[in-house]
Coordinates of C-alpha atoms and ligand atoms in Angstrom, one line a residue:
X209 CA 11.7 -44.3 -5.7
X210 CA 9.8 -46.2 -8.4
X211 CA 10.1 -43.3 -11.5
X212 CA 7.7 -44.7 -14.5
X213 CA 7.8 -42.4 -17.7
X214 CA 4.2 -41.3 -18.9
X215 CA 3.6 -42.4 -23.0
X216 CA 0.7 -39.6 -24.2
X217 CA -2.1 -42.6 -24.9
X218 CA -4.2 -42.7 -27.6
X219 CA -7.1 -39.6 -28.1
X220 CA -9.6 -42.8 -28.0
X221 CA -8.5 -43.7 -24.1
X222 CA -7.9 -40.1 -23.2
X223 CA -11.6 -39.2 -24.4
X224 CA -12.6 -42.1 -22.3
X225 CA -11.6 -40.9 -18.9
X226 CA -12.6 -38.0 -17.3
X227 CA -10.2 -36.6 -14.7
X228 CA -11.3 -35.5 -10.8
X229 CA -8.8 -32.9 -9.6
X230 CA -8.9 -31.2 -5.9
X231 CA -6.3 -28.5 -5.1
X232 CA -5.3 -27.8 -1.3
X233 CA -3.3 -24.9 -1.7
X234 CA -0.8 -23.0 1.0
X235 CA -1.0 -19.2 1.1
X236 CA 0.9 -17.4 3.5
X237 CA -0.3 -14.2 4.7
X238 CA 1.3 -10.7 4.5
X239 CA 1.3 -9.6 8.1
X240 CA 3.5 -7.1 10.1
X241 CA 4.0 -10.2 13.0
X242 CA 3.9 -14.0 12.9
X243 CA 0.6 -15.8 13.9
X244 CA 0.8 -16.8 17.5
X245 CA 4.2 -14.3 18.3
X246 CA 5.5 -10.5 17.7
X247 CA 8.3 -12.2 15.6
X248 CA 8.9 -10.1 12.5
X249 CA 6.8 -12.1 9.6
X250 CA 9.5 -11.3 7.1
X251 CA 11.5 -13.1 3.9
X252 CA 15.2 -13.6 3.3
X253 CA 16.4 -12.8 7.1
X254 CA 19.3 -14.2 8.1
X255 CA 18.9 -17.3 9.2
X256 CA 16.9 -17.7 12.8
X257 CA 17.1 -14.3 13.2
X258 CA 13.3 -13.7 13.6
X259 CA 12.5 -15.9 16.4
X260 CA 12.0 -15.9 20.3
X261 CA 10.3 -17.8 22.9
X262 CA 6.8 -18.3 21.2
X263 CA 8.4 -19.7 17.9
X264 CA 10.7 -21.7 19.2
X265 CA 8.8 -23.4 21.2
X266 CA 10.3 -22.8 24.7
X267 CA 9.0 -24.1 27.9
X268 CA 6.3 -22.0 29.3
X269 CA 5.7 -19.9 26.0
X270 CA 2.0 -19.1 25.5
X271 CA 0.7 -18.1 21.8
X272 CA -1.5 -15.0 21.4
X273 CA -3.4 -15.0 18.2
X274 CA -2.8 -12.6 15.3
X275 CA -6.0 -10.2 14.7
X276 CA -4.8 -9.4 11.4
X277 CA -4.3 -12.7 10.3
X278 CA -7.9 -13.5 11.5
X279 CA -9.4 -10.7 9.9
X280 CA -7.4 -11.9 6.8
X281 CA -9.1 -15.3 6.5
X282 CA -12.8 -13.7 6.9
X283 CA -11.7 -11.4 4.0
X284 CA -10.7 -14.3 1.9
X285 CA -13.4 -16.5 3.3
X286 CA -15.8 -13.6 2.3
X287 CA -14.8 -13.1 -1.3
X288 CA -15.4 -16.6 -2.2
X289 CA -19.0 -16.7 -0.4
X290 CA -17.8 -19.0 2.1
X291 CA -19.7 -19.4 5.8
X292 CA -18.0 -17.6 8.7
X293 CA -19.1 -19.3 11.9
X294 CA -20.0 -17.5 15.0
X295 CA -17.3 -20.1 16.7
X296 CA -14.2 -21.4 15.6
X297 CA -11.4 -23.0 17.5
X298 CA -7.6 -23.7 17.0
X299 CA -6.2 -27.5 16.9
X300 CA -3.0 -29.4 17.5
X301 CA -2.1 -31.5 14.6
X302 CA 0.7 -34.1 16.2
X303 CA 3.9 -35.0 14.2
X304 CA 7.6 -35.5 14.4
X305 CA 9.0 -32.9 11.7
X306 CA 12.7 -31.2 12.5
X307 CA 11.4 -28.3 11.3
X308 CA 8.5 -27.8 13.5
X309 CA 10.4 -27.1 17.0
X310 CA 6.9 -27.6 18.8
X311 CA 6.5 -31.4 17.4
X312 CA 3.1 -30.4 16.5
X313 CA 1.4 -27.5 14.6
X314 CA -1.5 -24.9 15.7
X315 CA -3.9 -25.7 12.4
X316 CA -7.6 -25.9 12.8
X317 CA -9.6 -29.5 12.3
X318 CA -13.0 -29.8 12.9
X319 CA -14.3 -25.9 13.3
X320 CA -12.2 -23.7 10.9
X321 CA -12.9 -20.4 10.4
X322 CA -14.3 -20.5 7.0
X323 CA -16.6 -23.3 5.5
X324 CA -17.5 -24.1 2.0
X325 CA -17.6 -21.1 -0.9
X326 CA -17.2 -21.2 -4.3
X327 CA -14.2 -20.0 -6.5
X328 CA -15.8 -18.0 -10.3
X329 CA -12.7 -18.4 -12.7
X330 CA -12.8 -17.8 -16.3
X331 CA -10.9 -20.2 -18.8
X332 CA -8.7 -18.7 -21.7
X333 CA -11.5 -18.9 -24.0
X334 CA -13.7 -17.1 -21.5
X335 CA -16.0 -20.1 -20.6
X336 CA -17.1 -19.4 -16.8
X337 CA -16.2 -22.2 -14.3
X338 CA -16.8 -22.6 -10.6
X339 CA -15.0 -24.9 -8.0
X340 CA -17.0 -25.4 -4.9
X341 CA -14.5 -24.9 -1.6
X342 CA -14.4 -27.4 1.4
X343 CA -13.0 -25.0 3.9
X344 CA -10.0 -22.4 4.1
X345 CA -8.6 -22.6 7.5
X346 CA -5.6 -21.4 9.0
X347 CA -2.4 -22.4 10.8
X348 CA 1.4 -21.8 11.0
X349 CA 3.6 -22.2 8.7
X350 CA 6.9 -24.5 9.4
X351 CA 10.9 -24.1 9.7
X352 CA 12.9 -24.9 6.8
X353 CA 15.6 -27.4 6.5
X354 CA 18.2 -27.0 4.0
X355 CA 20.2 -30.3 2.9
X356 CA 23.7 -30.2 2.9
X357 CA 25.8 -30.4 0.0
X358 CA 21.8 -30.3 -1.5
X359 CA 22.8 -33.3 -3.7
X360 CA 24.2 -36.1 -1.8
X361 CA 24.0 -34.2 1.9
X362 CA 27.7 -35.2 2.8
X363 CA 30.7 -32.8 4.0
X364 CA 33.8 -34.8 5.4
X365 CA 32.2 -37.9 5.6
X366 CA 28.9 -36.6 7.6
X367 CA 25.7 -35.9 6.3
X368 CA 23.9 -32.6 8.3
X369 CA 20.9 -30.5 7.4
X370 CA 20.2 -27.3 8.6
X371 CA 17.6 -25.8 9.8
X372 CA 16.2 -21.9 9.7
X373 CA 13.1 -21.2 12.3
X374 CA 12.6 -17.7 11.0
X375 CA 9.5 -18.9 9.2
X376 CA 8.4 -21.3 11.8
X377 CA 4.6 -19.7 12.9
X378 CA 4.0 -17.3 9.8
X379 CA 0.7 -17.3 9.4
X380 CA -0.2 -20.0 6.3
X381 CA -3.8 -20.0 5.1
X382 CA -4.5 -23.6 3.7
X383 CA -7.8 -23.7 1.1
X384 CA -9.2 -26.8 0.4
X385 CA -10.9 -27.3 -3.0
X386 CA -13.5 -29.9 -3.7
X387 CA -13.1 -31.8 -6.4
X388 CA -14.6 -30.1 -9.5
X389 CA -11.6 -29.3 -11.2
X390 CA -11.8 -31.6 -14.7
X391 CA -8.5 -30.6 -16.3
X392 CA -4.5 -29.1 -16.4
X393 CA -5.7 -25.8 -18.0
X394 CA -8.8 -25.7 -14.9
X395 CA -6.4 -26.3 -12.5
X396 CA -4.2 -23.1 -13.5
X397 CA -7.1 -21.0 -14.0
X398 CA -8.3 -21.7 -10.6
X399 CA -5.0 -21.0 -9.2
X400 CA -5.2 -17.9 -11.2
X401 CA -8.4 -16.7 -9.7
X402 CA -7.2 -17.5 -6.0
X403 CA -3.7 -15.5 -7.0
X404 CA -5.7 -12.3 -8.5
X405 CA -8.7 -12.3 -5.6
X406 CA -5.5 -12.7 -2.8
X407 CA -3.1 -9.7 -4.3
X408 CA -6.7 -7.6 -4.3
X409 CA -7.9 -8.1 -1.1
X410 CA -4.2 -7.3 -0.3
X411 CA -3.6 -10.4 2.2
X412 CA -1.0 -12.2 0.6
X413 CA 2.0 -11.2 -2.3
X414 CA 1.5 -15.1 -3.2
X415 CA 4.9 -15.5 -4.8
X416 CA 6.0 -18.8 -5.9
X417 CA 9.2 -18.0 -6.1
X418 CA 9.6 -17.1 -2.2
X419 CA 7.1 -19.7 -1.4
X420 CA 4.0 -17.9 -0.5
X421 CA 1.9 -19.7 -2.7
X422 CA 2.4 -23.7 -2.2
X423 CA -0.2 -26.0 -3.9
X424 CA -0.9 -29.7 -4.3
X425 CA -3.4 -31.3 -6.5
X426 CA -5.3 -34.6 -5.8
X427 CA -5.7 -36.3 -9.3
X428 CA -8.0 -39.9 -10.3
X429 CA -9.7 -40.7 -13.0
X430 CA -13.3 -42.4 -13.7
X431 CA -15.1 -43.1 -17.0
X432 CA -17.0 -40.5 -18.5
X433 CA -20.7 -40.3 -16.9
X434 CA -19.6 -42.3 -14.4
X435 CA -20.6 -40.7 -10.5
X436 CA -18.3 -43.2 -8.3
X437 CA -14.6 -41.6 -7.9
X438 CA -11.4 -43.4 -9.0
X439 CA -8.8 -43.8 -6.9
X440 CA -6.6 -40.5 -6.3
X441 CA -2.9 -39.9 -6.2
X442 CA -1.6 -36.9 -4.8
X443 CA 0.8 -34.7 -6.3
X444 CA 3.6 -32.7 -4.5
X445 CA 6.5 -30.3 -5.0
X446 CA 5.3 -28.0 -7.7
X447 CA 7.0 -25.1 -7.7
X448 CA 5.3 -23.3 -10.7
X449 CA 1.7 -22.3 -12.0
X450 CA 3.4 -24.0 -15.3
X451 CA 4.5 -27.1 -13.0
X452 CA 1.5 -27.7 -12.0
X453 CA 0.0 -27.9 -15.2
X454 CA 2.8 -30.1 -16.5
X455 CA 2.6 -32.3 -13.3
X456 CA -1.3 -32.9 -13.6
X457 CA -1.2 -34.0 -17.7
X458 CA 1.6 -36.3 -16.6
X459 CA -0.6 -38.1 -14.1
X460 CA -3.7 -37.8 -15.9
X461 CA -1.6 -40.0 -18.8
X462 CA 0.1 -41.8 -16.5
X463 CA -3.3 -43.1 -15.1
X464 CA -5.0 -43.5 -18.4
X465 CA -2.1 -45.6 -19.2
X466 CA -2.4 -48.2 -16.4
X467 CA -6.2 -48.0 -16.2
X468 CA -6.2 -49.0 -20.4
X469 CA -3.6 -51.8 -19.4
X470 CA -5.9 -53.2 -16.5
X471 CA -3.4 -52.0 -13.8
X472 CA -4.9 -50.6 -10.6
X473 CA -4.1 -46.6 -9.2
X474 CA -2.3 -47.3 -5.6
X475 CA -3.6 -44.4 -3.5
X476 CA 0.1 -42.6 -2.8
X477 CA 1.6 -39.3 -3.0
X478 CA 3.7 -38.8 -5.6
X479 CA 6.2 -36.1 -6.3
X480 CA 6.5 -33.8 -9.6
X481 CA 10.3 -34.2 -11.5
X482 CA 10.7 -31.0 -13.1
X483 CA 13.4 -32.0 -14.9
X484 CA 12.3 -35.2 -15.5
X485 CA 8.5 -34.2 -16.4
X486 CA 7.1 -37.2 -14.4
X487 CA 5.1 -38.4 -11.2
X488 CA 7.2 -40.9 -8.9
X489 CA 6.1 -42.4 -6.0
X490 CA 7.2 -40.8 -2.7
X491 CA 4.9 -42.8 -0.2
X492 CA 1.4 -44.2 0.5
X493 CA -1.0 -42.2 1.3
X494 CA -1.6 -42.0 5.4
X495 CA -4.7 -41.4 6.8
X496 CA -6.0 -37.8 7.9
X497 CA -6.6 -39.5 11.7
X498 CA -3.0 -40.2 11.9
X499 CA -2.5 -36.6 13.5
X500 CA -4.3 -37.1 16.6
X501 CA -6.0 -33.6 16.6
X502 CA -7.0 -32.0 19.4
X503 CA -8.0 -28.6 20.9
X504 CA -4.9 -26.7 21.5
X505 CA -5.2 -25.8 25.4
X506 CA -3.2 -22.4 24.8
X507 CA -6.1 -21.0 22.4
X508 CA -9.3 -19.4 23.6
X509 CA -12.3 -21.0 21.1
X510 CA -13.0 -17.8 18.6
X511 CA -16.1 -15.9 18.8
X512 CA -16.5 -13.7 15.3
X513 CA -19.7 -11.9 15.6
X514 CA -21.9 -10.9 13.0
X515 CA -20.7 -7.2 13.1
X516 CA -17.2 -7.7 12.7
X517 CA -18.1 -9.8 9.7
X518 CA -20.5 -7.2 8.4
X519 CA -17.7 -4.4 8.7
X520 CA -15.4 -6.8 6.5
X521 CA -17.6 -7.3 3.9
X522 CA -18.3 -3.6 3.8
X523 CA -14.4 -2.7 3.1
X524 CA -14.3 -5.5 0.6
X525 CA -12.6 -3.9 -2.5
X526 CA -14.5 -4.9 -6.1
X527 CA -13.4 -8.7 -6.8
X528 CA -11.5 -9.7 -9.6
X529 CA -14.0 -11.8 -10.4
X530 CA -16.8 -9.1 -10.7
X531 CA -14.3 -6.5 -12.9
X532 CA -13.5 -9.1 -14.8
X533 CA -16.9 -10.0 -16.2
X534 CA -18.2 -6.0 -15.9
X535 CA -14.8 -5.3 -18.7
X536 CA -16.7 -8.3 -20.8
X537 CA -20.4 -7.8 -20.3
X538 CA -20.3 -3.5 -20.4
X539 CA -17.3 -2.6 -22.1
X540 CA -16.9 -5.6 -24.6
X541 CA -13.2 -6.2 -24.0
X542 CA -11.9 -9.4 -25.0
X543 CA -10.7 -12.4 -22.6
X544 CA -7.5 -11.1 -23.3
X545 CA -7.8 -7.6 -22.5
X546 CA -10.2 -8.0 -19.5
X547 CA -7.4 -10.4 -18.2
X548 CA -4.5 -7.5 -18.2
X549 CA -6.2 -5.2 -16.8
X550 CA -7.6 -7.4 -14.0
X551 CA -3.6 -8.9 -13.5
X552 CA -2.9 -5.3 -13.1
X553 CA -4.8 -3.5 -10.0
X554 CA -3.7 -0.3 -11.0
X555 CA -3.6 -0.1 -14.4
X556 CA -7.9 -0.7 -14.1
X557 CA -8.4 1.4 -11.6
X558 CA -6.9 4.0 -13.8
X559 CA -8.8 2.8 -17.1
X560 CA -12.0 3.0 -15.1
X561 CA -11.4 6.7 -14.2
X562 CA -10.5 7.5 -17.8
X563 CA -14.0 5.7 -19.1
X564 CA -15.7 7.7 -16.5
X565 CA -14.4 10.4 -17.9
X566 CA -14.8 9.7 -21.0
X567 CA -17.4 7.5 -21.7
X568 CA -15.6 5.9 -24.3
X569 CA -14.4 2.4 -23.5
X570 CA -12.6 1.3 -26.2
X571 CA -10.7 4.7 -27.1
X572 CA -10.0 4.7 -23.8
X573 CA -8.6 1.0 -23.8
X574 CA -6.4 1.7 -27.2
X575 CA -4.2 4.3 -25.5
X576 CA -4.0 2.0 -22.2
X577 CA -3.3 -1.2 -23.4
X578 CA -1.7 0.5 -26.3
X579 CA 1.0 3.8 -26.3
X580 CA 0.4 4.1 -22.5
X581 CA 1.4 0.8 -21.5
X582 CA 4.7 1.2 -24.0
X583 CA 5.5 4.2 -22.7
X584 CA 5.1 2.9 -18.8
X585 CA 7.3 -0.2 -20.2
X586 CA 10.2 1.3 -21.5
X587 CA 10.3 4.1 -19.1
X588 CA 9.5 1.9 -15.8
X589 CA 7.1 4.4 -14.4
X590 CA 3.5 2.9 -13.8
X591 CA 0.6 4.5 -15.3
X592 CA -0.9 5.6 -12.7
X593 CA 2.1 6.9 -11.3
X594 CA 2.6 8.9 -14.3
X595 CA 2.2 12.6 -15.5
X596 CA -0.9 11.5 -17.6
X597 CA -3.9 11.9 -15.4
X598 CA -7.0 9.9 -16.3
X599 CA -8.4 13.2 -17.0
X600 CA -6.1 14.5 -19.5
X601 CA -6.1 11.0 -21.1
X602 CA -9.9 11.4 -21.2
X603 CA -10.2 14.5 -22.9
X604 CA -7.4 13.4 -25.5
X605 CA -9.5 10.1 -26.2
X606 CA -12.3 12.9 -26.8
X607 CA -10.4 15.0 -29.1
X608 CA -9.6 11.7 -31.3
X609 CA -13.2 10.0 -31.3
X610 CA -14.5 13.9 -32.4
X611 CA -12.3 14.1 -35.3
X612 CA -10.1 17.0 -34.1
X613 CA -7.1 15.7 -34.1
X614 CA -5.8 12.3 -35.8
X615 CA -4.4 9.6 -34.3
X616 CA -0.7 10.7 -35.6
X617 CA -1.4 14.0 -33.7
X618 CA -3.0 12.0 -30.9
X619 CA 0.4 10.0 -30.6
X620 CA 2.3 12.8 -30.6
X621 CA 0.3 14.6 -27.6
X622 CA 0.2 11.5 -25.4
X623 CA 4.0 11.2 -25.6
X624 CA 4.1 15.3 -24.2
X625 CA 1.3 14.7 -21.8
X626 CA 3.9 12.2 -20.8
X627 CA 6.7 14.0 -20.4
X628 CA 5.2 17.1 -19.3
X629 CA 1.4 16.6 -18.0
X630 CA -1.0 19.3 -18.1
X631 CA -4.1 19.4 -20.6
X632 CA -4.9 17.5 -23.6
X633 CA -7.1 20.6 -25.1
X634 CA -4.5 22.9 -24.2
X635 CA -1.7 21.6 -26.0
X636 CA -3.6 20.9 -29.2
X637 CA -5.0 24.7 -29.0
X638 CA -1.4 26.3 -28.3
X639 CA 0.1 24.3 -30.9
X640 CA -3.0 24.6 -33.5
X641 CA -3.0 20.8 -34.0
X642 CA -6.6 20.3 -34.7
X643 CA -7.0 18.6 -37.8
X644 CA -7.4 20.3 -40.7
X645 CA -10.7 19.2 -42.5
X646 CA -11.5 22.8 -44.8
X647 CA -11.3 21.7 -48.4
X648 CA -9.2 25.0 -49.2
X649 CA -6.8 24.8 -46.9
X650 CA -6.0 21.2 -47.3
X651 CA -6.0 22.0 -51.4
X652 CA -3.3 24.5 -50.7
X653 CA -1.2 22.5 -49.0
X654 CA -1.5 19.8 -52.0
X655 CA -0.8 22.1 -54.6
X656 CA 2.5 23.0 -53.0
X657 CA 3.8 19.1 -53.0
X658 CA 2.5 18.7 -56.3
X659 CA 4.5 21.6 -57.1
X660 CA 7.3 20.6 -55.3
X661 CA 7.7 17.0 -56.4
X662 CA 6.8 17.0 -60.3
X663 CA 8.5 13.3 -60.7
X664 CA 5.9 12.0 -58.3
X665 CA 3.2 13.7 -60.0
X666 CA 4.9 11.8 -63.2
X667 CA 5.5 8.4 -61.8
X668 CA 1.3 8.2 -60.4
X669 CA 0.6 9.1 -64.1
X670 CA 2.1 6.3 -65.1
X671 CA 0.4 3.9 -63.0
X672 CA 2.7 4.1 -59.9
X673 CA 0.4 3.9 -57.0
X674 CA 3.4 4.4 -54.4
X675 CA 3.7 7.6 -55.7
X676 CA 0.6 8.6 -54.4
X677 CA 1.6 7.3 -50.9
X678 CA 4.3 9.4 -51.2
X679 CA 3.1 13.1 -52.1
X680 CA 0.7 12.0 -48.9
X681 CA 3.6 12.0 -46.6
X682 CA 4.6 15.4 -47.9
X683 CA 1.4 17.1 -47.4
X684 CA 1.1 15.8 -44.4
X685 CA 4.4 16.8 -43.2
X686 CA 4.3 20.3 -44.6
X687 CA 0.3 20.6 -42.2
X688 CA 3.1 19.0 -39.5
X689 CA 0.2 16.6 -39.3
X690 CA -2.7 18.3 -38.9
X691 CA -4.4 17.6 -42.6
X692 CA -7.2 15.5 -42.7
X693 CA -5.3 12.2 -44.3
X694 CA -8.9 11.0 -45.8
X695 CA -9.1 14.4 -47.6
X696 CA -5.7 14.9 -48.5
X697 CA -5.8 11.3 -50.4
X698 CA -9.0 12.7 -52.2
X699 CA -7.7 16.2 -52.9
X700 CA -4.9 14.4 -54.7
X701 CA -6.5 12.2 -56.5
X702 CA -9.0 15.2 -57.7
X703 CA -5.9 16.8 -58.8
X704 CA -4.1 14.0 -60.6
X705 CA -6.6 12.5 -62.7
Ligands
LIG138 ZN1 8.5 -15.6 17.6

């Protein structure tokens, strides 16, 4: 393992270079059975306790196909525009892996079910990108081995790995990016966008962290303006949206840095050191031809006709990408606040019942993103799931936008609604909370505190503005936060000059 340690070069070399990045990224896909068997597709069984005949691989086992899976991939291959042909067909790909019982895997080569598309993302600072797709197609996933010892493999003197077949044929959808990816931060923000669209459409929990989501990124670099590609290195073993940013700035350096020196790229895959924060080489790249593809005999060619499709794209829910720029381009949000809500299904669903209610987006948005996601945090009940019904929300946003009540009052309500439920305008009528704007009432509550609290009245005489802040919090209290606090500070002011 050749390790070499990336130096950032110079901003003159790196604004020289401009980097070609392609993701291919795994995604296995949340169904009730495995692809090709009735196996439980599950996580964290015990270890090859979700397997039979089909899965392992046992003389005489024939595969049956998945529907859901299938209908899966023309869901995703729909929401990123890509072409579903009328005939697809499942392939063999041929290697020696331990934890592949079969010795090959059931993938798809030359007709996949899904060609081309394109992937809309949005960038922190809300510039719109695309990156076209080559294909997503699907296959089974593998066994996994575990390493002995996981360090140096050896127990009394033997080295042994073990292996777990529970995940061996889960259904893994593999999507191939072209390369139109320029940069770290692109990279993530298209992973971002395949994440958000997958969790919508409901066909994957892509989870990292359980190894849902799997993703490797082909890196090279070529001048600036030029149109021939460099040559690429890919990168492997990222096991983080924050890895994979990491790992593609350290070979985008570590390129720069032998290009600038005259060195040549070695096409190879490399792996990402976490700990390390470099590239090293694992192994030259072999050639696509080495698996000696070729049409699985098990597996009927598939024939998706034009209605199935048609009944897909029908169910399709609204796409990330389409809330996302209708919370920008109608409602104004910000990158930011268009980006939480999309991240969070429910939590927009619920703020676009409350706008339709209350045709005030960005009351509407204060309370959500504001008190109601507070309240949802420290209490750990959704907001949807909560007592505060986009209805009562709306007519509470009402109340505040028409001057009724003030936002202390408002506060105050929201946290009842919350506990309780029930009616916005019912609550501030029972408890006579509407604000108080009559001139004569608000001047009766001022003469009390300035009655009450001649020091203060004193002190503001004598230039002490705090003072003034003060007799404001006792006339509000003594209203119990109805008074108007515009008037009030006028009404004292009238009074104290
Ligand atoms: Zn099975």
């Amino acid at each position: 393992m050749i390790s070499e340690r990336s130096s950032v070069p110079p901003a003159d070399a790196a604004a020289k270079y401009e980097a070609v990045i392609g993701i291919e990224c795994h995604v296995e896909l949340k169904t009730a059975s495995k692809m090709f068997c009735g196996c439980p597709n599950a996580f964290g069984g015990e270890p090859n306790t979700q397997v039979c005949p089909v899965c392992l691989a046992l003389p005489g086992a024939l595969p049956v196909p998945n529907a859901a899976a299938i209908e899966h991939m023309i869901r995703a291959g729909l929401a990123f525009d890509c072409a579903i042909p009328a005939f697809s067909k499942f392939d063999r790909k041929n290697y020696f892996y331990p934890d592949m019982p079969k010795d090959y895997q059931i993938s798809q080569y030359d007709m996949p079910l899904t060609q081309g598309g394109v992937v809309r993302y949005w960038l922190a600072d809300g510039t719109l990108r695309e990156c076209r797709l080559t294909r997503i197609h699907l296959e089974e996933d593998t066994g996994k081995s575990t390493h002995a010892g996981s360090g140096d493999g050896r127990i009394a003197g033997s080295t042994y790995s073990l292996v777990d077949f529970n995940r061996a044929g889960v259904p893994l959808m593999e999507c191939v990016s072209d390369p139109d990816i320029r940069s770290a931060d692109e990279a993530v923000a298209f992973l971002d966008a395949l994440k958000r669209t997958f969790v919508q459409l409901g066909i994957s929990d892509v989870k990292m962290e359980e190894g849902s989501l799997r993703c490797d990124a082909n890196v090279s670099l070529r001048l600036r303006g030029a149109a021939e590609y460099g040559t690429k290195t890919e990168i492997k073993n990222m096991n983080s949206f924050r890895s994979v940013h990491r790992a593609i700035q350290s070979e985008i350096e570590r390129q720069t840095g032998l290009l600038e020196r005259g060195e040549r790229i070695i096409q190879e895959t490399r792996g990402w050191d976490e700990a390390g924060g470099v590239t090293h080489s694992m192994r030259s790249k072999e050639k696509a031809h080495d698996y000696r593809y070729f049409p699985d005999p098990d597996l009927v060619p598939m024939e998706i006709d034009a209605a199935t499709v048609e009944r897909v794209r029908a169910a399709l829910p609204e796409l990330p990408i389409a809330r996302y720029e209708r919370y920008v381009d109608a409602y104004k949000l910000s990158v930011a606040q268009a980006t939480q809500l999309v991240d969070n299904a429910s939590l927009a669903e619920y703020f676009d019942r409350a706008v339709d209610s209350a045709k005030s987006p960005a009351g509407v948005l204060n309370f959500v993103l504001g008190d109601l996601s507070r309240l949802a945090n420290e209490s750990g009940i959704e907001v949807a799931h909560s007592k505060v019904t986009p209805e009562a929300l709306a007519e509470l946003v009402a109340l505040t936008d028409a001057k009724t009540i003030n936002s202390k009052v408002a506060k105050d309500v929201l946290v009842r609604l919350w506990n309780d439920g029930g009616s916005a305008k019912a609550i501030v009528q029972a408890d006579g909370l509407a604000q108080v704007s009559d001139p004569a009432a608000v001047g009766a509550f001022v003469d009390a505190a300035l009655a009450a609290n001649p020091k203060s009245v004193a002190d503001f005489a004598a230039g002490k503005e705090n003072a003034l802040k003060f007799l404001i919090g006792q006339v509000m209290k003594a209203s119990r936060g109805t008074a108007n606090p515009a008037l009030v500070e006028t009404v004292l002011r009238d009074r104290m000059r």
